[in-house]
Structure formats: C-alpha cells, structure tokens
Amino acid sequence: EAEAALREALALAPNDRESQVALAGLLEKEGRLAEATSIATRVLTDDPANVRAAVTAARAARREGEPARGLALLEAVPADAGTLEERATAAFERGMILDQLGRAEEAYAAFVAGTGHLAESATARAIDRDFFPRLIAALKSCFTPAWLEGWTPTPPLAPGERAPIFLVGFPRSGTTLLD
C-alpha cells in the first residue's frame, strides 16, 4: 500500500524529492536494491546534499557487496547537510560500511559521531536525564526493613528444586545476558 501511495504521489508531482526519497527507502528495505539505487541516484543528481538519498544509495551499495561505492556516496555529501538525525543515520551507515571494509577504528569513530549527532538533537535535549535516578531513589525509599518484614514468607522448596528469580523494572539497552 505504501509503495502504491508513493507512486501515486509521484504521478501527481514527479519532482517531489520527499516522495522520491521515501520510495527509494521503501524499495531498499524490501530488497529491491537496483530500483532504490536508481531513484536515490536521480535525487542526488539534482540535490547532492540530500542525506536521506545518499544513505539509501549507500546502504543499497553495501548490501550489494559494494561498500566502497557506498562510502563514496556518503563522503560526497557535505558534512553539515541535513538534520542532526539525518547526519546520525549517515554516520551509522558510514560505520557499517567501514566495518564491512575492515576499517574498525574508523567505523567506531563513525558510530561515536552518529551517537553525538543524536545527543545534540532536539529529541535528545528534551529527555529528562534525571528521571531514572529520581525513580530509583523513590523506589529505594519504599524498601525499608519494616516493609520487608511484612512480606509473607515463601513456601519451602522441594528437595532439588531451584527457586525462580524475577528481575523487574530494570531499564536496559536490549543486550541483557543472564546465566
């Protein structure tokens, strides 16, 4: 449905870059890399500073096994082009490409740069960085010896039975590993 809507929008306004870039991104995500590259490249011909088009074309190049071409596409875009979020996306894609090329230190620097762009964005500045420390302090104040004494004792375990452990309410990055 999204592709049909974007193609309809382009039929009405063939030079609408936002629709062109959106269609290229959609096609890239669907694995239709040649189509995505064709559209993104046309956008870059008219607008060489279009970060989203460059990222889409670079990602397609990386996925096609041509990371050097992808890196060249990203490096052709001025460093100050696009929004902070777009610059972050470009930096992350640059990191992926550099990693694929075996240039680990440069890849790491690109990922750090991308994170830095996100940290400067309006979305990041709106985050209350003290929220979790305040929440933890408030919860910690609830766990008093008197409150714990009021808990019902757990029933005894059968011989050889192991007690389950439940971890609740821990903010995480998505990479939790428990043994």
PDB file of C-alpha atoms in Angstrom:
ATOM      1  CA  GLU A   1       0.000   0.000   0.000  1.00  0.00           C
ATOM      2  CA  ALA A   2       2.811   2.413   0.856  1.00  0.00           C
ATOM      3  CA  GLU A   3       4.506   1.861  -2.481  1.00  0.00           C
ATOM      4  CA  ALA A   4       1.252   2.453  -4.367  1.00  0.00           C
ATOM      5  CA  ALA A   5       0.623   5.668  -2.406  1.00  0.00           C
ATOM      6  CA  LEU A   6       4.141   6.947  -3.078  1.00  0.00           C
ATOM      7  CA  ARG A   7       3.921   6.128  -6.773  1.00  0.00           C
ATOM      8  CA  GLU A   8       0.557   7.913  -6.915  1.00  0.00           C
ATOM      9  CA  ALA A   9       2.086  10.953  -5.207  1.00  0.00           C
ATOM     10  CA  LEU A  10       4.918  10.913  -7.755  1.00  0.00           C
ATOM     11  CA  ALA A  11       2.424  10.670 -10.618  1.00  0.00           C
ATOM     12  CA  LEU A  12       0.894  13.908  -9.328  1.00  0.00           C
ATOM     13  CA  ALA A  13       4.211  15.605  -8.504  1.00  0.00           C
ATOM     14  CA  PRO A  14       7.059  13.788 -10.310  1.00  0.00           C
ATOM     15  CA  ASN A  15       9.765  16.087  -8.916  1.00  0.00           C
ATOM     16  CA  ASP A  16       8.763  15.805  -5.257  1.00  0.00           C
ATOM     17  CA  ARG A  17      12.056  14.809  -3.622  1.00  0.00           C
ATOM     18  CA  GLU A  18      10.475  13.733  -0.347  1.00  0.00           C
ATOM     19  CA  SER A  19       8.294  11.195  -2.147  1.00  0.00           C
ATOM     20  CA  GLN A  20      11.219  10.070  -4.306  1.00  0.00           C
ATOM     21  CA  VAL A  21      13.438   9.515  -1.269  1.00  0.00           C
ATOM     22  CA  ALA A  22      10.638   7.793   0.641  1.00  0.00           C
ATOM     23  CA  LEU A  23      10.045   5.422  -2.276  1.00  0.00           C
ATOM     24  CA  ALA A  24      13.769   4.709  -2.619  1.00  0.00           C
ATOM     25  CA  GLY A  25      13.971   3.944   1.112  1.00  0.00           C
ATOM     26  CA  LEU A  26      10.969   1.651   0.937  1.00  0.00           C
ATOM     27  CA  LEU A  27      12.385  -0.227  -2.045  1.00  0.00           C
ATOM     28  CA  GLU A  28      15.746  -0.607  -0.297  1.00  0.00           C
ATOM     29  CA  LYS A  29      14.062  -2.075   2.772  1.00  0.00           C
ATOM     30  CA  GLU A  30      12.207  -4.523   0.519  1.00  0.00           C
ATOM     31  CA  GLY A  31      15.492  -5.616  -1.055  1.00  0.00           C
ATOM     32  CA  ARG A  32      14.755  -4.053  -4.416  1.00  0.00           C
ATOM     33  CA  LEU A  33      18.201  -2.525  -4.409  1.00  0.00           C
ATOM     34  CA  ALA A  34      18.601  -1.658  -8.096  1.00  0.00           C
ATOM     35  CA  GLU A  35      15.313   0.297  -8.117  1.00  0.00           C
ATOM     36  CA  ALA A  36      16.173   2.018  -4.846  1.00  0.00           C
ATOM     37  CA  THR A  37      19.624   2.972  -6.128  1.00  0.00           C
ATOM     38  CA  SER A  38      18.222   4.308  -9.384  1.00  0.00           C
ATOM     39  CA  ILE A  39      15.745   6.608  -7.625  1.00  0.00           C
ATOM     40  CA  ALA A  40      18.192   7.734  -4.922  1.00  0.00           C
ATOM     41  CA  THR A  41      20.878   8.464  -7.530  1.00  0.00           C
ATOM     42  CA  ARG A  42      18.465  10.607  -9.552  1.00  0.00           C
ATOM     43  CA  VAL A  43      17.677  12.599  -6.406  1.00  0.00           C
ATOM     44  CA  LEU A  44      21.403  13.062  -5.710  1.00  0.00           C
ATOM     45  CA  THR A  45      21.946  14.309  -9.266  1.00  0.00           C
ATOM     46  CA  ASP A  46      19.533  17.179  -8.591  1.00  0.00           C
ATOM     47  CA  ASP A  47      20.291  17.561  -4.885  1.00  0.00           C
ATOM     48  CA  PRO A  48      23.815  16.338  -3.985  1.00  0.00           C
ATOM     49  CA  ALA A  49      23.295  17.348  -0.344  1.00  0.00           C
ATOM     50  CA  ASN A  50      20.253  15.094   0.139  1.00  0.00           C
ATOM     51  CA  VAL A  51      21.404  12.992   3.084  1.00  0.00           C
ATOM     52  CA  ARG A  52      18.495  10.554   3.022  1.00  0.00           C
ATOM     53  CA  ALA A  53      19.043   9.769  -0.668  1.00  0.00           C
ATOM     54  CA  ALA A  54      22.781   9.292  -0.081  1.00  0.00           C
ATOM     55  CA  VAL A  55      22.171   6.974   2.874  1.00  0.00           C
ATOM     56  CA  THR A  56      19.656   4.925   0.884  1.00  0.00           C
ATOM     57  CA  ALA A  57      22.023   4.580  -2.092  1.00  0.00           C
ATOM     58  CA  ALA A  58      24.974   3.820   0.208  1.00  0.00           C
ATOM     59  CA  ARG A  59      23.024   1.188   2.145  1.00  0.00           C
ATOM     60  CA  ALA A  60      21.956  -0.445  -1.113  1.00  0.00           C
ATOM     61  CA  ALA A  61      25.582  -0.438  -2.316  1.00  0.00           C
ATOM     62  CA  ARG A  62      26.723  -2.049   0.948  1.00  0.00           C
ATOM     63  CA  ARG A  63      24.028  -4.694   0.667  1.00  0.00           C
ATOM     64  CA  GLU A  64      25.037  -5.348  -2.953  1.00  0.00           C
ATOM     65  CA  GLY A  65      28.593  -6.034  -1.775  1.00  0.00           C
ATOM     66  CA  GLU A  66      29.985  -2.700  -2.986  1.00  0.00           C
ATOM     67  CA  PRO A  67      30.860  -0.912   0.257  1.00  0.00           C
ATOM     68  CA  ALA A  68      33.483   1.336  -1.353  1.00  0.00           C
ATOM     69  CA  ARG A  69      30.830   2.755  -3.684  1.00  0.00           C
ATOM     70  CA  GLY A  70      28.553   3.325  -0.698  1.00  0.00           C
ATOM     71  CA  LEU A  71      31.295   5.115   1.203  1.00  0.00           C
ATOM     72  CA  ALA A  72      31.974   7.372  -1.788  1.00  0.00           C
ATOM     73  CA  LEU A  73      28.273   8.292  -1.930  1.00  0.00           C
ATOM     74  CA  LEU A  74      28.263   9.284   1.731  1.00  0.00           C
ATOM     75  CA  GLU A  75      31.524  11.204   1.506  1.00  0.00           C
ATOM     76  CA  ALA A  76      30.165  13.262  -1.411  1.00  0.00           C
ATOM     77  CA  VAL A  77      27.511  14.794   0.867  1.00  0.00           C
ATOM     78  CA  PRO A  78      28.614  17.941   2.731  1.00  0.00           C
ATOM     79  CA  ALA A  79      29.248  17.237   6.427  1.00  0.00           C
ATOM     80  CA  ASP A  80      26.785  19.921   7.525  1.00  0.00           C
ATOM     81  CA  ALA A  81      23.938  18.786   5.247  1.00  0.00           C
ATOM     82  CA  GLY A  82      20.630  17.556   6.655  1.00  0.00           C
ATOM     83  CA  THR A  83      19.179  17.450  10.118  1.00  0.00           C
ATOM     84  CA  LEU A  84      21.070  16.076  13.104  1.00  0.00           C
ATOM     85  CA  GLU A  85      19.018  12.890  12.874  1.00  0.00           C
ATOM     86  CA  GLU A  86      19.885  12.528   9.167  1.00  0.00           C
ATOM     87  CA  ARG A  87      23.569  13.148   9.911  1.00  0.00           C
ATOM     88  CA  ALA A  88      23.382  10.494  12.620  1.00  0.00           C
ATOM     89  CA  THR A  89      21.849   7.996  10.196  1.00  0.00           C
ATOM     90  CA  ALA A  90      24.579   8.788   7.664  1.00  0.00           C
ATOM     91  CA  ALA A  91      27.271   8.346  10.314  1.00  0.00           C
ATOM     92  CA  PHE A  92      25.830   4.988  11.383  1.00  0.00           C
ATOM     93  CA  GLU A  93      25.688   3.792   7.764  1.00  0.00           C
ATOM     94  CA  ARG A  94      29.256   5.028   7.269  1.00  0.00           C
ATOM     95  CA  GLY A  95      30.230   2.970  10.325  1.00  0.00           C
ATOM     96  CA  MET A  96      28.554  -0.130   8.900  1.00  0.00           C
ATOM     97  CA  ILE A  97      30.375   0.327   5.594  1.00  0.00           C
ATOM     98  CA  LEU A  98      33.752   0.965   7.224  1.00  0.00           C
ATOM     99  CA  ASP A  99      33.261  -2.119   9.375  1.00  0.00           C
ATOM    100  CA  GLN A 100      32.487  -4.159   6.259  1.00  0.00           C
ATOM    101  CA  LEU A 101      35.696  -2.783   4.715  1.00  0.00           C
ATOM    102  CA  GLY A 102      37.670  -3.940   7.772  1.00  0.00           C
ATOM    103  CA  ARG A 103      38.408  -0.409   8.961  1.00  0.00           C
ATOM    104  CA  ALA A 104      37.327  -0.949  12.563  1.00  0.00           C
ATOM    105  CA  GLU A 105      38.809   2.180  14.152  1.00  0.00           C
ATOM    106  CA  GLU A 106      37.210   4.449  11.555  1.00  0.00           C
ATOM    107  CA  ALA A 107      33.931   2.545  11.920  1.00  0.00           C
ATOM    108  CA  TYR A 108      34.000   3.086  15.673  1.00  0.00           C
ATOM    109  CA  ALA A 109      34.641   6.805  15.171  1.00  0.00           C
ATOM    110  CA  ALA A 110      31.682   6.978  12.774  1.00  0.00           C
ATOM    111  CA  PHE A 111      29.395   5.291  15.314  1.00  0.00           C
ATOM    112  CA  VAL A 112      30.586   7.707  18.012  1.00  0.00           C
ATOM    113  CA  ALA A 113      29.898  10.634  15.669  1.00  0.00           C
ATOM    114  CA  GLY A 114      26.395   9.314  14.955  1.00  0.00           C
ATOM    115  CA  THR A 115      25.665   8.998  18.655  1.00  0.00           C
ATOM    116  CA  GLY A 116      26.966  12.531  19.148  1.00  0.00           C
ATOM    117  CA  HIS A 117      24.604  13.868  16.479  1.00  0.00           C
ATOM    118  CA  LEU A 118      21.676  12.156  18.180  1.00  0.00           C
ATOM    119  CA  ALA A 119      22.715  13.528  21.569  1.00  0.00           C
ATOM    120  CA  GLU A 120      22.613  17.065  20.136  1.00  0.00           C
ATOM    121  CA  SER A 121      19.166  16.652  18.588  1.00  0.00           C
ATOM    122  CA  ALA A 122      16.047  18.357  19.918  1.00  0.00           C
ATOM    123  CA  THR A 123      14.597  14.969  20.815  1.00  0.00           C
ATOM    124  CA  ALA A 124      17.599  14.106  22.982  1.00  0.00           C
ATOM    125  CA  ARG A 125      17.682  17.547  24.601  1.00  0.00           C
ATOM    126  CA  ALA A 126      14.047  17.050  25.660  1.00  0.00           C
ATOM    127  CA  ILE A 127      14.889  13.860  27.569  1.00  0.00           C
ATOM    128  CA  ASP A 128      14.858  14.242  31.337  1.00  0.00           C
ATOM    129  CA  ARG A 129      18.215  12.659  32.173  1.00  0.00           C
ATOM    130  CA  ASP A 130      17.451  12.707  35.888  1.00  0.00           C
ATOM    131  CA  PHE A 131      14.206  10.710  35.559  1.00  0.00           C
ATOM    132  CA  PHE A 132      15.646   7.245  36.268  1.00  0.00           C
ATOM    133  CA  PRO A 133      17.895   8.336  39.151  1.00  0.00           C
ATOM    134  CA  ARG A 134      14.869  10.040  40.764  1.00  0.00           C
ATOM    135  CA  LEU A 135      12.719   6.947  40.140  1.00  0.00           C
ATOM    136  CA  ILE A 136      15.337   4.653  41.675  1.00  0.00           C
ATOM    137  CA  ALA A 137      15.672   6.910  44.728  1.00  0.00           C
ATOM    138  CA  ALA A 138      11.884   6.954  45.158  1.00  0.00           C
ATOM    139  CA  LEU A 139      11.653   3.164  44.872  1.00  0.00           C
ATOM    140  CA  LYS A 140      14.623   2.667  47.165  1.00  0.00           C
ATOM    141  CA  SER A 141      12.878   4.735  49.845  1.00  0.00           C
ATOM    142  CA  CYS A 142       9.993   2.227  49.758  1.00  0.00           C
ATOM    143  CA  PHE A 143      12.218  -0.761  50.563  1.00  0.00           C
ATOM    144  CA  THR A 144      12.576  -0.335  54.302  1.00  0.00           C
ATOM    145  CA  PRO A 145      13.292  -3.139  56.803  1.00  0.00           C
ATOM    146  CA  ALA A 146       9.787  -2.675  58.277  1.00  0.00           C
ATOM    147  CA  TRP A 147       8.180  -3.103  54.832  1.00  0.00           C
ATOM    148  CA  LEU A 148      10.215  -6.247  54.090  1.00  0.00           C
ATOM    149  CA  GLU A 149       9.252  -7.759  57.477  1.00  0.00           C
ATOM    150  CA  GLY A 150       5.607  -7.554  56.406  1.00  0.00           C
ATOM    151  CA  TRP A 151       6.162  -9.878  53.427  1.00  0.00           C
ATOM    152  CA  THR A 152       4.707 -13.372  53.508  1.00  0.00           C
ATOM    153  CA  PRO A 153       7.469 -15.983  53.749  1.00  0.00           C
ATOM    154  CA  THR A 154       7.974 -18.139  50.665  1.00  0.00           C
ATOM    155  CA  PRO A 155       6.950 -21.780  50.926  1.00  0.00           C
ATOM    156  CA  PRO A 156       9.806 -24.248  51.336  1.00  0.00           C
ATOM    157  CA  LEU A 157      11.252 -25.748  48.154  1.00  0.00           C
ATOM    158  CA  ALA A 158      11.127 -29.462  47.461  1.00  0.00           C
ATOM    159  CA  PRO A 159      14.499 -31.253  47.579  1.00  0.00           C
ATOM    160  CA  GLY A 160      16.458 -30.460  44.411  1.00  0.00           C
ATOM    161  CA  GLU A 161      14.032 -27.700  43.368  1.00  0.00           C
ATOM    162  CA  ARG A 162      15.564 -24.331  42.457  1.00  0.00           C
ATOM    163  CA  ALA A 163      13.879 -21.068  43.356  1.00  0.00           C
ATOM    164  CA  PRO A 164      12.907 -18.867  40.404  1.00  0.00           C
ATOM    165  CA  ILE A 165      14.300 -15.375  40.142  1.00  0.00           C
ATOM    166  CA  PHE A 166      12.331 -12.478  38.698  1.00  0.00           C
ATOM    167  CA  LEU A 167      14.048  -9.294  37.591  1.00  0.00           C
ATOM    168  CA  VAL A 168      11.557  -6.478  37.235  1.00  0.00           C
ATOM    169  CA  GLY A 169      11.851  -2.831  36.277  1.00  0.00           C
ATOM    170  CA  PHE A 170      15.416  -2.681  35.032  1.00  0.00           C
ATOM    171  CA  PRO A 171      15.977  -0.226  32.180  1.00  0.00           C
ATOM    172  CA  ARG A 172      18.102  -1.991  29.577  1.00  0.00           C
ATOM    173  CA  SER A 173      19.806  -1.443  26.269  1.00  0.00           C
ATOM    174  CA  GLY A 174      18.478  -4.600  24.619  1.00  0.00           C
ATOM    175  CA  THR A 175      21.630  -6.623  25.166  1.00  0.00           C
ATOM    176  CA  THR A 176      20.874  -8.243  28.535  1.00  0.00           C
ATOM    177  CA  LEU A 177      22.504 -11.620  29.131  1.00  0.00           C
ATOM    178  CA  LEU A 178      21.772 -13.753  32.171  1.00  0.00           C
ATOM    179  CA  ASP A 179      23.334 -17.124  33.011  1.00  0.00           C
TER     180      ASP A 179
END
